[in-house]
């Protein structure tokens, strides 16, 4: 199992070099707010700890996880951030909503990031139950919000690094 006993917040390989002067959007789903609120606090804390100015963290909320890709798209269109983090929590229920929502959000984030070339980070928990979600939103398995924040910074770093390299003699 992918993250059994793994604390998501101790994210190895996060060679964060410079998060100064980054503008990062965060779109958070209101569904399962107890969980998504913790993800959001984790993401903000990590971005600030890495040097992102509070005024450069652009916060928006959408009703549910299904709306995250469109919320991210609106944000990109209007504010052109360096990256957008999508935070949500989809919990398995008795209907097939879970599959439809999870796949749509994952595909939506990926498609948007490739279309715009702006990193759109998938910070969405997809769990069997509420307890599993709590464990991954500041519990024993860390906080996926932290992980999403590191991922955003890493991707912006990579883009900036390659942009600098472009045009330099090899
Ligand atoms: C409808 C619904 C259900 C059943 N479950 C969740 C969930 O676990 N997590 C979540 O973020 N949103 C859920 N939603 C709401 C949908 O994401 C969406 O907001 C509605 O279907 C309206 O498009």
JSON list of C-alpha atoms and ligand atoms in Angstrom, two decimals:
[
{"chain": "A", "resi": 1, "resn": "UNK", "atom": "CA", "xyz": [0.00, 0.00, 0.00]},
{"chain": "A", "resi": 2, "resn": "UNK", "atom": "CA", "xyz": [1.43, 3.34, -1.10]},
{"chain": "A", "resi": 3, "resn": "UNK", "atom": "CA", "xyz": [1.65, 5.40, 2.07]},
{"chain": "A", "resi": 4, "resn": "UNK", "atom": "CA", "xyz": [1.29, 2.83, 4.81]},
{"chain": "A", "resi": 5, "resn": "UNK", "atom": "CA", "xyz": [3.19, 4.12, 7.85]},
{"chain": "A", "resi": 6, "resn": "UNK", "atom": "CA", "xyz": [4.53, 6.95, 5.72]},
{"chain": "A", "resi": 7, "resn": "UNK", "atom": "CA", "xyz": [4.24, 10.46, 7.03]},
{"chain": "A", "resi": 8, "resn": "UNK", "atom": "CA", "xyz": [3.31, 12.56, 4.02]},
{"chain": "A", "resi": 9, "resn": "UNK", "atom": "CA", "xyz": [4.84, 15.69, 5.50]},
{"chain": "A", "resi": 10, "resn": "UNK", "atom": "CA", "xyz": [8.37, 14.28, 5.69]},
{"chain": "A", "resi": 11, "resn": "UNK", "atom": "CA", "xyz": [8.71, 14.67, 1.99]},
{"chain": "A", "resi": 12, "resn": "UNK", "atom": "CA", "xyz": [12.15, 13.51, 0.90]},
{"chain": "A", "resi": 13, "resn": "UNK", "atom": "CA", "xyz": [13.61, 14.97, -2.24]},
{"chain": "A", "resi": 14, "resn": "UNK", "atom": "CA", "xyz": [12.10, 18.40, -1.68]},
{"chain": "A", "resi": 15, "resn": "UNK", "atom": "CA", "xyz": [15.17, 20.40, -2.69]},
{"chain": "A", "resi": 16, "resn": "UNK", "atom": "CA", "xyz": [13.52, 23.74, -2.16]},
{"chain": "A", "resi": 17, "resn": "UNK", "atom": "CA", "xyz": [15.91, 26.51, -3.10]},
{"chain": "A", "resi": 18, "resn": "UNK", "atom": "CA", "xyz": [14.03, 29.77, -3.38]},
{"chain": "A", "resi": 19, "resn": "UNK", "atom": "CA", "xyz": [10.34, 30.32, -2.76]},
{"chain": "A", "resi": 20, "resn": "UNK", "atom": "CA", "xyz": [10.71, 34.10, -2.51]},
{"chain": "A", "resi": 21, "resn": "UNK", "atom": "CA", "xyz": [8.74, 36.09, -5.06]},
{"chain": "A", "resi": 22, "resn": "UNK", "atom": "CA", "xyz": [6.41, 33.20, -5.81]},
{"chain": "A", "resi": 23, "resn": "UNK", "atom": "CA", "xyz": [2.66, 33.77, -6.01]},
{"chain": "A", "resi": 24, "resn": "UNK", "atom": "CA", "xyz": [0.78, 30.61, -5.16]},
{"chain": "A", "resi": 25, "resn": "UNK", "atom": "CA", "xyz": [-2.99, 30.18, -5.47]},
{"chain": "A", "resi": 26, "resn": "UNK", "atom": "CA", "xyz": [-4.83, 27.75, -3.22]},
{"chain": "A", "resi": 27, "resn": "UNK", "atom": "CA", "xyz": [-8.32, 26.53, -4.06]},
{"chain": "A", "resi": 28, "resn": "UNK", "atom": "CA", "xyz": [-10.00, 24.60, -1.25]},
{"chain": "A", "resi": 29, "resn": "UNK", "atom": "CA", "xyz": [-13.17, 22.53, -1.37]},
{"chain": "A", "resi": 30, "resn": "UNK", "atom": "CA", "xyz": [-15.75, 23.26, 1.34]},
{"chain": "A", "resi": 31, "resn": "UNK", "atom": "CA", "xyz": [-16.96, 19.63, 1.49]},
{"chain": "A", "resi": 32, "resn": "UNK", "atom": "CA", "xyz": [-15.50, 17.80, 4.52]},
{"chain": "A", "resi": 33, "resn": "UNK", "atom": "CA", "xyz": [-14.37, 21.17, 5.83]},
{"chain": "A", "resi": 34, "resn": "UNK", "atom": "CA", "xyz": [-12.88, 19.81, 9.06]},
{"chain": "A", "resi": 35, "resn": "UNK", "atom": "CA", "xyz": [-10.36, 17.96, 6.87]},
{"chain": "A", "resi": 36, "resn": "UNK", "atom": "CA", "xyz": [-9.84, 20.52, 4.10]},
{"chain": "A", "resi": 37, "resn": "UNK", "atom": "CA", "xyz": [-9.38, 23.29, 6.70]},
{"chain": "A", "resi": 38, "resn": "UNK", "atom": "CA", "xyz": [-6.46, 21.32, 8.17]},
{"chain": "A", "resi": 39, "resn": "UNK", "atom": "CA", "xyz": [-4.99, 20.75, 4.71]},
{"chain": "A", "resi": 40, "resn": "UNK", "atom": "CA", "xyz": [-5.23, 24.48, 4.06]},
{"chain": "A", "resi": 41, "resn": "UNK", "atom": "CA", "xyz": [-3.54, 25.42, 7.35]},
{"chain": "A", "resi": 42, "resn": "UNK", "atom": "CA", "xyz": [-0.73, 22.96, 6.58]},
{"chain": "A", "resi": 43, "resn": "UNK", "atom": "CA", "xyz": [-0.23, 24.33, 3.07]},
{"chain": "A", "resi": 44, "resn": "UNK", "atom": "CA", "xyz": [-0.15, 27.97, 4.23]},
{"chain": "A", "resi": 45, "resn": "UNK", "atom": "CA", "xyz": [2.24, 27.17, 7.09]},
{"chain": "A", "resi": 46, "resn": "UNK", "atom": "CA", "xyz": [4.63, 25.35, 4.75]},
{"chain": "A", "resi": 47, "resn": "UNK", "atom": "CA", "xyz": [4.56, 28.03, 2.06]},
{"chain": "A", "resi": 48, "resn": "UNK", "atom": "CA", "xyz": [5.28, 30.73, 4.63]},
{"chain": "A", "resi": 49, "resn": "UNK", "atom": "CA", "xyz": [8.02, 28.65, 6.24]},
{"chain": "A", "resi": 50, "resn": "UNK", "atom": "CA", "xyz": [9.66, 28.33, 2.81]},
{"chain": "A", "resi": 51, "resn": "UNK", "atom": "CA", "xyz": [9.60, 32.09, 2.31]},
{"chain": "A", "resi": 52, "resn": "UNK", "atom": "CA", "xyz": [6.40, 32.79, 0.37]},
{"chain": "A", "resi": 53, "resn": "UNK", "atom": "CA", "xyz": [4.98, 36.12, 1.48]},
{"chain": "A", "resi": 54, "resn": "UNK", "atom": "CA", "xyz": [1.48, 35.88, 3.00]},
{"chain": "A", "resi": 55, "resn": "UNK", "atom": "CA", "xyz": [0.17, 38.46, 0.53]},
{"chain": "A", "resi": 56, "resn": "UNK", "atom": "CA", "xyz": [1.34, 36.21, -2.32]},
{"chain": "A", "resi": 57, "resn": "UNK", "atom": "CA", "xyz": [-0.80, 33.28, -1.16]},
{"chain": "A", "resi": 58, "resn": "UNK", "atom": "CA", "xyz": [-4.11, 33.68, -2.97]},
{"chain": "A", "resi": 59, "resn": "UNK", "atom": "CA", "xyz": [-6.96, 31.88, -1.20]},
{"chain": "A", "resi": 60, "resn": "UNK", "atom": "CA", "xyz": [-10.24, 30.80, -2.80]},
{"chain": "A", "resi": 61, "resn": "UNK", "atom": "CA", "xyz": [-12.95, 28.30, -1.92]},
{"chain": "A", "resi": 62, "resn": "UNK", "atom": "CA", "xyz": [-15.20, 26.16, -4.11]},
{"chain": "A", "resi": 63, "resn": "UNK", "atom": "CA", "xyz": [-18.23, 24.09, -3.00]},
{"chain": "A", "resi": 64, "resn": "UNK", "atom": "CA", "xyz": [-16.84, 20.58, -3.55]},
{"chain": "A", "resi": 65, "resn": "UNK", "atom": "CA", "xyz": [-13.81, 18.78, -4.94]},
{"chain": "A", "resi": 66, "resn": "UNK", "atom": "CA", "xyz": [-15.52, 18.39, -8.31]},
{"chain": "A", "resi": 67, "resn": "UNK", "atom": "CA", "xyz": [-15.28, 22.19, -8.73]},
{"chain": "A", "resi": 68, "resn": "UNK", "atom": "CA", "xyz": [-11.55, 22.38, -7.93]},
{"chain": "A", "resi": 69, "resn": "UNK", "atom": "CA", "xyz": [-10.21, 22.28, -11.53]},
{"chain": "A", "resi": 70, "resn": "UNK", "atom": "CA", "xyz": [-12.59, 25.00, -12.68]},
{"chain": "A", "resi": 71, "resn": "UNK", "atom": "CA", "xyz": [-11.80, 27.12, -9.63]},
{"chain": "A", "resi": 72, "resn": "UNK", "atom": "CA", "xyz": [-8.11, 26.70, -10.43]},
{"chain": "A", "resi": 73, "resn": "UNK", "atom": "CA", "xyz": [-8.77, 27.62, -14.05]},
{"chain": "A", "resi": 74, "resn": "UNK", "atom": "CA", "xyz": [-10.61, 30.85, -13.03]},
{"chain": "A", "resi": 75, "resn": "UNK", "atom": "CA", "xyz": [-7.71, 31.71, -10.73]},
{"chain": "A", "resi": 76, "resn": "UNK", "atom": "CA", "xyz": [-5.09, 31.14, -13.41]},
{"chain": "A", "resi": 77, "resn": "UNK", "atom": "CA", "xyz": [-7.03, 33.16, -15.95]},
{"chain": "A", "resi": 78, "resn": "UNK", "atom": "CA", "xyz": [-7.53, 36.14, -13.63]},
{"chain": "A", "resi": 79, "resn": "UNK", "atom": "CA", "xyz": [-4.41, 36.25, -11.48]},
{"chain": "A", "resi": 80, "resn": "UNK", "atom": "CA", "xyz": [-1.72, 34.25, -13.32]},
{"chain": "A", "resi": 81, "resn": "UNK", "atom": "CA", "xyz": [-0.12, 32.71, -10.21]},
{"chain": "A", "resi": 82, "resn": "UNK", "atom": "CA", "xyz": [3.10, 30.67, -10.46]},
{"chain": "A", "resi": 83, "resn": "UNK", "atom": "CA", "xyz": [1.23, 27.55, -9.29]},
{"chain": "A", "resi": 84, "resn": "UNK", "atom": "CA", "xyz": [-2.15, 26.52, -7.93]},
{"chain": "A", "resi": 85, "resn": "UNK", "atom": "CA", "xyz": [-2.73, 24.01, -5.14]},
{"chain": "A", "resi": 86, "resn": "UNK", "atom": "CA", "xyz": [-6.08, 22.23, -5.15]},
{"chain": "A", "resi": 87, "resn": "UNK", "atom": "CA", "xyz": [-7.14, 20.93, -1.73]},
{"chain": "A", "resi": 88, "resn": "UNK", "atom": "CA", "xyz": [-10.05, 18.59, -1.19]},
{"chain": "A", "resi": 89, "resn": "UNK", "atom": "CA", "xyz": [-11.22, 15.45, 0.52]},
{"chain": "A", "resi": 90, "resn": "UNK", "atom": "CA", "xyz": [-13.34, 12.80, -1.17]},
{"chain": "A", "resi": 91, "resn": "UNK", "atom": "CA", "xyz": [-14.59, 10.07, 1.14]},
{"chain": "A", "resi": 92, "resn": "UNK", "atom": "CA", "xyz": [-15.95, 6.76, -0.10]},
{"chain": "A", "resi": 93, "resn": "UNK", "atom": "CA", "xyz": [-19.71, 6.60, 0.39]},
{"chain": "A", "resi": 94, "resn": "UNK", "atom": "CA", "xyz": [-22.43, 4.20, -0.59]},
{"chain": "A", "resi": 95, "resn": "UNK", "atom": "CA", "xyz": [-22.79, 5.52, -4.12]},
{"chain": "A", "resi": 96, "resn": "UNK", "atom": "CA", "xyz": [-20.41, 5.76, -7.08]},
{"chain": "A", "resi": 97, "resn": "UNK", "atom": "CA", "xyz": [-19.91, 9.50, -6.52]},
{"chain": "A", "resi": 98, "resn": "UNK", "atom": "CA", "xyz": [-16.46, 8.71, -5.13]},
{"chain": "A", "resi": 99, "resn": "UNK", "atom": "CA", "xyz": [-15.04, 7.36, -8.38]},
{"chain": "A", "resi": 100, "resn": "UNK", "atom": "CA", "xyz": [-16.61, 10.03, -10.57]},
{"chain": "A", "resi": 101, "resn": "UNK", "atom": "CA", "xyz": [-15.39, 12.88, -8.39]},
{"chain": "A", "resi": 102, "resn": "UNK", "atom": "CA", "xyz": [-11.89, 11.48, -7.70]},
{"chain": "A", "resi": 103, "resn": "UNK", "atom": "CA", "xyz": [-11.10, 10.73, -11.33]},
{"chain": "A", "resi": 104, "resn": "UNK", "atom": "CA", "xyz": [-12.59, 13.97, -12.62]},
{"chain": "A", "resi": 105, "resn": "UNK", "atom": "CA", "xyz": [-10.56, 16.09, -10.22]},
{"chain": "A", "resi": 106, "resn": "UNK", "atom": "CA", "xyz": [-7.31, 14.23, -10.89]},
{"chain": "A", "resi": 107, "resn": "UNK", "atom": "CA", "xyz": [-7.80, 14.43, -14.67]},
{"chain": "A", "resi": 108, "resn": "UNK", "atom": "CA", "xyz": [-8.97, 18.05, -14.44]},
{"chain": "A", "resi": 109, "resn": "UNK", "atom": "CA", "xyz": [-5.87, 19.13, -12.51]},
{"chain": "A", "resi": 110, "resn": "UNK", "atom": "CA", "xyz": [-3.53, 17.28, -14.87]},
{"chain": "A", "resi": 111, "resn": "UNK", "atom": "CA", "xyz": [-5.21, 18.63, -18.01]},
{"chain": "A", "resi": 112, "resn": "UNK", "atom": "CA", "xyz": [-5.22, 22.18, -16.71]},
{"chain": "A", "resi": 113, "resn": "UNK", "atom": "CA", "xyz": [-1.55, 22.04, -15.75]},
{"chain": "A", "resi": 114, "resn": "UNK", "atom": "CA", "xyz": [-0.56, 20.74, -19.20]},
{"chain": "A", "resi": 115, "resn": "UNK", "atom": "CA", "xyz": [-2.80, 23.22, -21.01]},
{"chain": "A", "resi": 116, "resn": "UNK", "atom": "CA", "xyz": [-1.55, 26.29, -19.13]},
{"chain": "A", "resi": 117, "resn": "UNK", "atom": "CA", "xyz": [1.97, 25.12, -18.24]},
{"chain": "A", "resi": 118, "resn": "UNK", "atom": "CA", "xyz": [1.26, 26.32, -14.71]},
{"chain": "A", "resi": 119, "resn": "UNK", "atom": "CA", "xyz": [1.67, 23.62, -12.06]},
{"chain": "A", "resi": 120, "resn": "UNK", "atom": "CA", "xyz": [-1.73, 22.57, -10.69]},
{"chain": "A", "resi": 121, "resn": "UNK", "atom": "CA", "xyz": [-1.11, 20.43, -7.64]},
{"chain": "A", "resi": 122, "resn": "UNK", "atom": "CA", "xyz": [-3.44, 17.58, -6.70]},
{"chain": "A", "resi": 123, "resn": "UNK", "atom": "CA", "xyz": [-3.79, 17.95, -2.94]},
{"chain": "A", "resi": 124, "resn": "UNK", "atom": "CA", "xyz": [-6.91, 15.85, -2.68]},
{"chain": "A", "resi": 125, "resn": "UNK", "atom": "CA", "xyz": [-7.37, 13.05, -0.18]},
{"chain": "A", "resi": 126, "resn": "UNK", "atom": "CA", "xyz": [-9.34, 10.09, -1.51]},
{"chain": "A", "resi": 127, "resn": "UNK", "atom": "CA", "xyz": [-10.03, 7.85, 1.45]},
{"chain": "A", "resi": 128, "resn": "UNK", "atom": "CA", "xyz": [-12.24, 4.97, 2.53]},
{"chain": "A", "resi": 129, "resn": "UNK", "atom": "CA", "xyz": [-13.45, 6.81, 5.63]},
{"chain": "A", "resi": 130, "resn": "UNK", "atom": "CA", "xyz": [-13.29, 9.97, 7.74]},
{"chain": "A", "resi": 131, "resn": "UNK", "atom": "CA", "xyz": [-10.65, 8.55, 10.11]},
{"chain": "A", "resi": 132, "resn": "UNK", "atom": "CA", "xyz": [-8.20, 7.89, 7.27]},
{"chain": "A", "resi": 133, "resn": "UNK", "atom": "CA", "xyz": [-8.70, 11.46, 6.09]},
{"chain": "A", "resi": 134, "resn": "UNK", "atom": "CA", "xyz": [-8.04, 12.92, 9.55]},
{"chain": "A", "resi": 135, "resn": "UNK", "atom": "CA", "xyz": [-4.84, 10.87, 9.80]},
{"chain": "A", "resi": 136, "resn": "UNK", "atom": "CA", "xyz": [-3.60, 12.51, 6.59]},
{"chain": "A", "resi": 137, "resn": "UNK", "atom": "CA", "xyz": [-4.67, 16.05, 7.45]},
{"chain": "A", "resi": 138, "resn": "UNK", "atom": "CA", "xyz": [-2.38, 16.75, 10.37]},
{"chain": "A", "resi": 139, "resn": "UNK", "atom": "CA", "xyz": [-2.63, 13.30, 12.00]},
{"chain": "A", "resi": 140, "resn": "UNK", "atom": "CA", "xyz": [-0.29, 10.33, 12.20]},
{"chain": "A", "resi": 141, "resn": "UNK", "atom": "CA", "xyz": [0.26, 10.25, 8.45]},
{"chain": "A", "resi": 142, "resn": "UNK", "atom": "CA", "xyz": [1.23, 13.91, 8.27]},
{"chain": "A", "resi": 143, "resn": "UNK", "atom": "CA", "xyz": [-0.55, 16.55, 6.26]},
{"chain": "A", "resi": 144, "resn": "UNK", "atom": "CA", "xyz": [-1.12, 16.32, 2.53]},
{"chain": "A", "resi": 145, "resn": "UNK", "atom": "CA", "xyz": [-1.44, 20.11, 2.52]},
{"chain": "A", "resi": 146, "resn": "UNK", "atom": "CA", "xyz": [2.26, 20.38, 3.47]},
{"chain": "A", "resi": 147, "resn": "UNK", "atom": "CA", "xyz": [3.20, 17.92, 0.75]},
{"chain": "A", "resi": 148, "resn": "UNK", "atom": "CA", "xyz": [1.15, 19.84, -1.83]},
{"chain": "A", "resi": 149, "resn": "UNK", "atom": "CA", "xyz": [2.87, 23.10, -0.84]},
{"chain": "A", "resi": 150, "resn": "UNK", "atom": "CA", "xyz": [6.35, 21.58, -1.25]},
{"chain": "A", "resi": 151, "resn": "UNK", "atom": "CA", "xyz": [5.34, 20.11, -4.59]},
{"chain": "A", "resi": 152, "resn": "UNK", "atom": "CA", "xyz": [4.13, 23.51, -5.83]},
{"chain": "A", "resi": 153, "resn": "UNK", "atom": "CA", "xyz": [7.41, 25.19, -4.84]},
{"chain": "A", "resi": 154, "resn": "UNK", "atom": "CA", "xyz": [9.48, 22.42, -6.43]},
{"chain": "A", "resi": 155, "resn": "UNK", "atom": "CA", "xyz": [7.60, 22.64, -9.71]},
{"chain": "A", "resi": 156, "resn": "UNK", "atom": "CA", "xyz": [7.91, 26.44, -9.87]},
{"chain": "A", "resi": 157, "resn": "UNK", "atom": "CA", "xyz": [11.63, 26.09, -9.10]},
{"chain": "A", "resi": 158, "resn": "UNK", "atom": "CA", "xyz": [12.04, 23.57, -11.89]},
{"chain": "A", "resi": 159, "resn": "UNK", "atom": "CA", "xyz": [10.24, 25.79, -14.38]},
{"chain": "A", "resi": 160, "resn": "UNK", "atom": "CA", "xyz": [12.35, 28.82, -13.40]},
{"chain": "A", "resi": 161, "resn": "UNK", "atom": "CA", "xyz": [15.57, 26.85, -13.54]},
{"chain": "A", "resi": 162, "resn": "UNK", "atom": "CA", "xyz": [14.84, 25.51, -17.04]},
{"chain": "A", "resi": 163, "resn": "UNK", "atom": "CA", "xyz": [13.76, 28.95, -18.23]},
{"chain": "A", "resi": 164, "resn": "UNK", "atom": "CA", "xyz": [17.13, 30.34, -17.11]},
{"chain": "A", "resi": 165, "resn": "UNK", "atom": "CA", "xyz": [18.96, 27.48, -18.82]},
{"chain": "A", "resi": 166, "resn": "UNK", "atom": "CA", "xyz": [17.13, 28.04, -22.08]},
{"chain": "A", "resi": 167, "resn": "UNK", "atom": "CA", "xyz": [19.28, 30.20, -24.25]},
{"chain": "A", "resi": 168, "resn": "UNK", "atom": "CA", "xyz": [22.42, 29.55, -22.25]},
{"chain": "A", "resi": 169, "resn": "UNK", "atom": "CA", "xyz": [25.21, 27.82, -24.20]},
{"chain": "A", "resi": 170, "resn": "UNK", "atom": "CA", "xyz": [25.37, 24.12, -23.31]},
{"chain": "B", "resi": 1, "resn": "LIG", "atom": "C1", "xyz": [-21.78, 15.30, -3.84]},
{"chain": "B", "resi": 1, "resn": "LIG", "atom": "C2", "xyz": [-20.50, 15.06, -3.15]},
{"chain": "B", "resi": 1, "resn": "LIG", "atom": "C3", "xyz": [-20.28, 13.85, -2.43]},
{"chain": "B", "resi": 1, "resn": "LIG", "atom": "C4", "xyz": [-21.32, 12.77, -2.35]},
{"chain": "B", "resi": 1, "resn": "LIG", "atom": "N1", "xyz": [-19.16, 13.63, -1.77]},
{"chain": "B", "resi": 1, "resn": "LIG", "atom": "C5", "xyz": [-18.19, 14.57, -1.80]},
{"chain": "B", "resi": 1, "resn": "LIG", "atom": "C6", "xyz": [-16.96, 14.34, -1.11]},
{"chain": "B", "resi": 1, "resn": "LIG", "atom": "O1", "xyz": [-16.72, 13.34, -0.42]},
{"chain": "B", "resi": 1, "resn": "LIG", "atom": "N2", "xyz": [-16.01, 15.32, -1.21]},
{"chain": "B", "resi": 1, "resn": "LIG", "atom": "C7", "xyz": [-16.18, 16.47, -1.93]},
{"chain": "B", "resi": 1, "resn": "LIG", "atom": "O2", "xyz": [-15.26, 17.29, -1.98]},
{"chain": "B", "resi": 1, "resn": "LIG", "atom": "N3", "xyz": [-17.35, 16.71, -2.58]},
{"chain": "B", "resi": 1, "resn": "LIG", "atom": "C8", "xyz": [-18.34, 15.79, -2.52]},
{"chain": "B", "resi": 1, "resn": "LIG", "atom": "N4", "xyz": [-19.51, 16.03, -3.19]},
{"chain": "B", "resi": 1, "resn": "LIG", "atom": "C9", "xyz": [-19.72, 17.34, -3.84]},
{"chain": "B", "resi": 1, "resn": "LIG", "atom": "C10", "xyz": [-19.12, 17.41, -5.26]},
{"chain": "B", "resi": 1, "resn": "LIG", "atom": "O3", "xyz": [-17.72, 17.58, -5.24]},
{"chain": "B", "resi": 1, "resn": "LIG", "atom": "C11", "xyz": [-19.73, 18.62, -6.04]},
{"chain": "B", "resi": 1, "resn": "LIG", "atom": "O4", "xyz": [-19.56, 19.78, -5.29]},
{"chain": "B", "resi": 1, "resn": "LIG", "atom": "C12", "xyz": [-21.20, 18.42, -6.37]},
{"chain": "B", "resi": 1, "resn": "LIG", "atom": "O5", "xyz": [-21.42, 17.20, -7.02]},
{"chain": "B", "resi": 1, "resn": "LIG", "atom": "C13", "xyz": [-21.72, 19.59, -7.26]},
{"chain": "B", "resi": 1, "resn": "LIG", "atom": "O6", "xyz": [-21.04, 19.60, -8.52]}
]
